[in-house]
């Protein structure tokens, strides 16, 4: 049987690696990583750096799997994602066949936590379910950008006994569901907070490049900081060539006068 361990590595800071993650990395025979090409040039390098730091002189093999191009302009979003996932599965299967012998363990290093907006677990589960594949897998959790956002701003994501909605920029643009007052938005390439009908009703706690040396934090009542966020985000993206950001939108308590003390609970 071949083994695959999916390891959550946190969001870039090697100090975020858990003891379990370090152990699993030391036990791996080969490391696999999807190369997202020009979309995120620094991310592959960060993974390699992590391996060097954790493994030191221990020899290790690092194999990149070329990420297939995804049709980002497709009108059928779900269909385009399905096609992309199928092509990724084929590439990963081919890499495992050529790089992983029976009895050996491969590790896939996943950004943040594998359970949050990442398709690796689904992908590997599909492969493991194929007849004759002989593949077992295990997941090691990691610190996600969601947790880091809360920690850096020194906030809880929900109010006492409340709930929190975790969603994407695309879904936020479609409208905020009734009753959702604390909303974490990920995968937002378009600053979708600018599309809210009543921005003054929300505080925002925003973070980009969390856990890396380029980390940026901005928070405040949405109309007061919206332009600043858009400006610093655009500047950083221009300078670094990529951006990853996440934010909490918190509906202002009825009766509270909006001020610069966001997310006070
Ligand atoms: C494909 S998802 C992966 C999420 C990851 N599995 C996690 O646990 O954070 C990528 C999204 O996560 C968020 N993200 C990941 N890393 C981040 C970071 N270092 N700083 C801010 N946001 C980040 C952004 O919203 C980005 O669009």
Tab-separated table of N, CA and C in Angstrom, residues 11-88:
chain	number	residue	atom	x	y	z
A	11	UNK	N	0.169	29.420	7.216
A	11	UNK	CA	0.114	30.357	6.091
A	11	UNK	C	1.453	31.021	5.790
A	12	UNK	N	2.525	30.314	5.997
A	12	UNK	CA	3.803	30.845	5.521
A	12	UNK	C	4.880	30.963	6.581
A	13	UNK	N	4.470	31.118	7.844
A	13	UNK	CA	5.455	31.240	8.908
A	13	UNK	C	5.811	29.835	9.406
A	14	UNK	N	7.075	29.422	9.278
A	14	UNK	CA	7.454	28.067	9.705
A	14	UNK	C	7.125	27.803	11.169
A	15	UNK	N	7.072	28.850	11.975
A	15	UNK	CA	6.754	28.662	13.397
A	15	UNK	C	5.311	28.182	13.595
A	16	UNK	N	4.499	28.286	12.550
A	16	UNK	CA	3.116	27.810	12.672
A	16	UNK	C	2.990	26.305	12.498
A	17	UNK	N	4.031	25.649	12.055
A	17	UNK	CA	3.946	24.199	11.872
A	17	UNK	C	3.715	23.522	13.215
A	18	UNK	N	2.767	22.601	13.271
A	18	UNK	CA	2.548	21.881	14.526
A	18	UNK	C	3.601	20.784	14.668
A	19	UNK	N	3.733	20.264	15.883
A	19	UNK	CA	4.667	19.162	16.116
A	19	UNK	C	4.324	17.956	15.246
A	20	UNK	N	3.019	17.709	15.088
A	20	UNK	CA	2.571	16.586	14.243
A	20	UNK	C	2.989	16.783	12.797
A	21	UNK	N	2.866	18.024	12.336
A	21	UNK	CA	3.230	18.319	10.941
A	21	UNK	C	4.728	18.069	10.745
A	22	UNK	N	5.530	18.515	11.703
A	22	UNK	CA	6.989	18.330	11.601
A	22	UNK	C	7.328	16.836	11.563
A	23	UNK	N	6.686	16.078	12.460
A	23	UNK	CA	6.926	14.616	12.485
A	23	UNK	C	6.569	13.979	11.154
A	24	UNK	N	5.407	14.362	10.618
A	24	UNK	CA	4.944	13.765	9.361
A	24	UNK	C	5.890	14.149	8.221
A	25	UNK	N	6.403	15.383	8.242
A	25	UNK	CA	7.339	15.809	7.194
A	25	UNK	C	8.624	14.987	7.272
A	26	UNK	N	9.095	14.745	8.495
A	26	UNK	CA	10.352	13.997	8.651
A	26	UNK	C	10.191	12.545	8.192
A	27	UNK	N	8.946	12.037	8.272
A	27	UNK	CA	8.728	10.621	7.918
A	27	UNK	C	8.424	10.429	6.430
A	28	UNK	N	8.279	11.527	5.689
A	28	UNK	CA	7.855	11.401	4.280
A	28	UNK	C	9.028	11.006	3.376
A	29	UNK	N	8.729	10.200	2.350
A	29	UNK	CA	9.765	9.802	1.389
A	29	UNK	C	9.862	10.793	0.238
A	30	UNK	N	8.749	11.433	-0.086
A	30	UNK	CA	8.758	12.400	-1.185
A	30	UNK	C	7.706	13.474	-0.906
A	31	UNK	N	8.001	14.705	-1.343
A	31	UNK	CA	7.049	15.811	-1.178
A	31	UNK	C	6.458	16.172	-2.531
A	32	UNK	N	5.151	16.350	-2.549
A	32	UNK	CA	4.493	16.749	-3.783
A	32	UNK	C	3.874	18.128	-3.582
A	33	UNK	N	3.967	18.968	-4.609
A	33	UNK	CA	3.305	20.275	-4.508
A	33	UNK	C	2.788	20.660	-5.875
A	34	UNK	N	1.582	21.206	-5.911
A	34	UNK	CA	1.066	21.736	-7.175
A	34	UNK	C	1.756	23.062	-7.451
A	35	UNK	N	2.224	23.208	-8.678
A	35	UNK	CA	2.843	24.462	-9.090
A	35	UNK	C	1.780	25.294	-9.802
A	36	UNK	N	1.399	26.410	-9.158
A	36	UNK	CA	0.334	27.235	-9.727
A	36	UNK	C	0.863	28.256	-10.717
A	37	UNK	N	2.127	28.103	-11.100
A	37	UNK	CA	2.710	28.954	-12.137
A	37	UNK	C	2.693	30.414	-11.762
A	38	UNK	N	2.389	31.253	-12.732
A	38	UNK	CA	2.527	32.700	-12.513
A	38	UNK	C	1.515	33.254	-11.514
A	39	UNK	N	0.462	32.475	-11.205
A	39	UNK	CA	-0.562	33.001	-10.284
A	39	UNK	C	0.002	33.239	-8.885
A	40	UNK	N	0.967	32.435	-8.484
A	40	UNK	CA	1.493	32.575	-7.120
A	40	UNK	C	2.950	32.131	-7.072
A	41	UNK	N	3.836	32.916	-7.667
A	41	UNK	CA	5.227	32.478	-7.793
A	41	UNK	C	5.913	32.230	-6.458
A	42	UNK	N	5.557	33.008	-5.428
A	42	UNK	CA	6.266	32.873	-4.158
A	42	UNK	C	5.841	31.657	-3.335
A	43	UNK	N	4.687	31.091	-3.648
A	43	UNK	CA	4.123	30.079	-2.758
A	43	UNK	C	4.864	28.742	-2.823
A	44	UNK	N	5.296	28.390	-4.021
A	44	UNK	CA	6.037	27.140	-4.176
A	44	UNK	C	7.377	27.250	-3.458
A	45	UNK	N	8.007	28.400	-3.625
A	45	UNK	CA	9.302	28.648	-2.982
A	45	UNK	C	9.170	28.559	-1.454
A	46	UNK	N	8.053	29.101	-0.946
A	46	UNK	CA	7.828	29.049	0.505
A	46	UNK	C	7.749	27.613	1.009
A	47	UNK	N	7.114	26.742	0.234
A	47	UNK	CA	7.012	25.326	0.640
A	47	UNK	C	8.386	24.681	0.643
A	48	UNK	N	9.177	24.973	-0.381
A	48	UNK	CA	10.525	24.388	-0.455
A	48	UNK	C	11.357	24.863	0.733
A	49	UNK	N	11.211	26.123	1.042
A	49	UNK	CA	11.934	26.726	2.150
A	49	UNK	C	11.563	26.025	3.466
A	50	UNK	N	10.271	25.742	3.610
A	50	UNK	CA	9.761	25.065	4.799
A	50	UNK	C	10.408	23.685	4.945
A	51	UNK	N	10.490	22.970	3.825
A	51	UNK	CA	11.121	21.636	3.839
A	51	UNK	C	12.587	21.758	4.262
A	52	UNK	N	13.282	22.718	3.670
A	52	UNK	CA	14.707	22.882	3.999
A	52	UNK	C	14.855	23.161	5.487
A	53	UNK	N	13.980	23.999	6.007
A	53	UNK	CA	14.097	24.389	7.402
A	53	UNK	C	13.790	23.236	8.354
A	54	UNK	N	12.751	22.473	8.022
A	54	UNK	CA	12.343	21.378	8.914
A	54	UNK	C	13.286	20.193	8.789
A	55	UNK	N	13.734	19.907	7.574
A	55	UNK	CA	14.489	18.678	7.350
A	55	UNK	C	15.991	18.877	7.447
A	56	UNK	N	16.426	20.132	7.382
A	56	UNK	CA	17.858	20.404	7.498
A	56	UNK	C	18.660	19.577	6.510
A	57	UNK	N	19.603	18.768	7.033
A	57	UNK	CA	20.477	17.973	6.165
A	57	UNK	C	19.828	16.684	5.671
A	58	UNK	N	18.686	16.331	6.277
A	58	UNK	CA	18.025	15.080	5.864
A	58	UNK	C	17.666	15.181	4.377
A	59	UNK	N	18.167	14.267	3.549
A	59	UNK	CA	17.885	14.383	2.121
A	59	UNK	C	16.386	14.251	1.859
A	60	UNK	N	15.870	15.045	0.953
A	60	UNK	CA	14.446	14.927	0.639
A	60	UNK	C	14.220	15.221	-0.843
A	61	UNK	N	13.165	14.622	-1.347
A	61	UNK	CA	12.827	14.787	-2.744
A	61	UNK	C	11.593	15.668	-2.849
A	62	UNK	N	11.645	16.675	-3.702
A	62	UNK	CA	10.535	17.600	-3.851
A	62	UNK	C	10.069	17.534	-5.307
A	63	UNK	N	8.851	17.096	-5.510
A	63	UNK	CA	8.351	16.939	-6.883
A	63	UNK	C	7.185	17.908	-7.100
A	64	UNK	N	7.262	18.682	-8.157
A	64	UNK	CA	6.142	19.594	-8.420
A	64	UNK	C	5.209	18.995	-9.470
A	65	UNK	N	3.934	19.173	-9.226
A	65	UNK	CA	2.911	18.710	-10.167
A	65	UNK	C	2.382	19.978	-10.829
A	66	UNK	N	2.506	20.039	-12.151
A	66	UNK	CA	2.066	21.255	-12.859
A	66	UNK	C	0.548	21.391	-12.734
A	67	UNK	N	0.090	22.495	-12.153
A	67	UNK	CA	-1.350	22.694	-12.001
A	67	UNK	C	-1.955	22.972	-13.374
A	68	UNK	N	-3.006	22.245	-13.776
A	68	UNK	CA	-3.605	22.548	-15.078
A	68	UNK	C	-4.223	23.944	-15.067
A	69	UNK	N	-4.249	24.580	-16.219
A	69	UNK	CA	-4.871	25.907	-16.320
A	69	UNK	C	-6.366	25.783	-16.046
A	70	UNK	N	-6.891	26.758	-15.326
A	70	UNK	CA	-8.330	26.750	-15.051
A	70	UNK	C	-8.986	27.844	-15.872
A	71	UNK	N	-10.147	27.558	-16.440
A	71	UNK	CA	-10.849	28.547	-17.254
A	71	UNK	C	-11.571	29.524	-16.325
A	72	UNK	N	-10.881	30.648	-16.010
A	72	UNK	CA	-11.441	31.586	-15.038
A	72	UNK	C	-12.541	32.465	-15.621
A	73	UNK	N	-12.636	32.493	-16.963
A	73	UNK	CA	-13.667	33.338	-17.578
A	73	UNK	C	-14.939	32.568	-17.895
A	74	UNK	N	-14.976	31.279	-17.560
A	74	UNK	CA	-16.124	30.443	-17.958
A	74	UNK	C	-17.418	30.949	-17.330
A	75	UNK	N	-18.506	30.905	-18.098
A	75	UNK	CA	-19.796	31.331	-17.536
A	75	UNK	C	-20.336	30.235	-16.612
A	76	UNK	N	-20.028	28.967	-16.940
A	76	UNK	CA	-20.452	27.852	-16.087
A	76	UNK	C	-19.355	27.609	-15.035
A	77	UNK	N	-19.442	28.341	-13.923
A	77	UNK	CA	-18.381	28.283	-12.903
A	77	UNK	C	-18.217	26.861	-12.370
A	78	UNK	N	-19.339	26.229	-11.983
A	78	UNK	CA	-19.284	24.869	-11.414
A	78	UNK	C	-18.677	23.883	-12.397
A	79	UNK	N	-19.079	23.965	-13.667
A	79	UNK	CA	-18.572	23.051	-14.691
A	79	UNK	C	-17.073	23.226	-14.886
A	80	UNK	N	-16.632	24.506	-14.906
A	80	UNK	CA	-15.204	24.784	-15.108
A	80	UNK	C	-14.385	24.217	-13.944
A	81	UNK	N	-14.912	24.340	-12.730
A	81	UNK	CA	-14.188	23.825	-11.558
A	81	UNK	C	-14.138	22.297	-11.609
A	82	UNK	N	-15.260	21.660	-12.002
A	82	UNK	CA	-15.277	20.190	-12.105
A	82	UNK	C	-14.229	19.693	-13.100
A	83	UNK	N	-14.158	20.370	-14.244
A	83	UNK	CA	-13.189	19.972	-15.276
A	83	UNK	C	-11.778	20.120	-14.733
A	84	UNK	N	-11.540	21.223	-14.054
A	84	UNK	CA	-10.214	21.497	-13.494
A	84	UNK	C	-9.839	20.435	-12.460
A	85	UNK	N	-10.791	20.085	-11.581
A	85	UNK	CA	-10.533	19.063	-10.558
A	85	UNK	C	-10.199	17.717	-11.210
A	86	UNK	N	-10.933	17.364	-12.267
A	86	UNK	CA	-10.695	16.075	-12.940
A	86	UNK	C	-9.281	16.060	-13.536
A	87	UNK	N	-8.869	17.182	-14.127
A	87	UNK	CA	-7.533	17.241	-14.741
A	87	UNK	C	-6.443	17.208	-13.663
A	88	UNK	N	-6.714	17.851	-12.525
A	88	UNK	CA	-5.746	17.799	-11.411
A	88	UNK	C	-5.605	16.365	-10.915
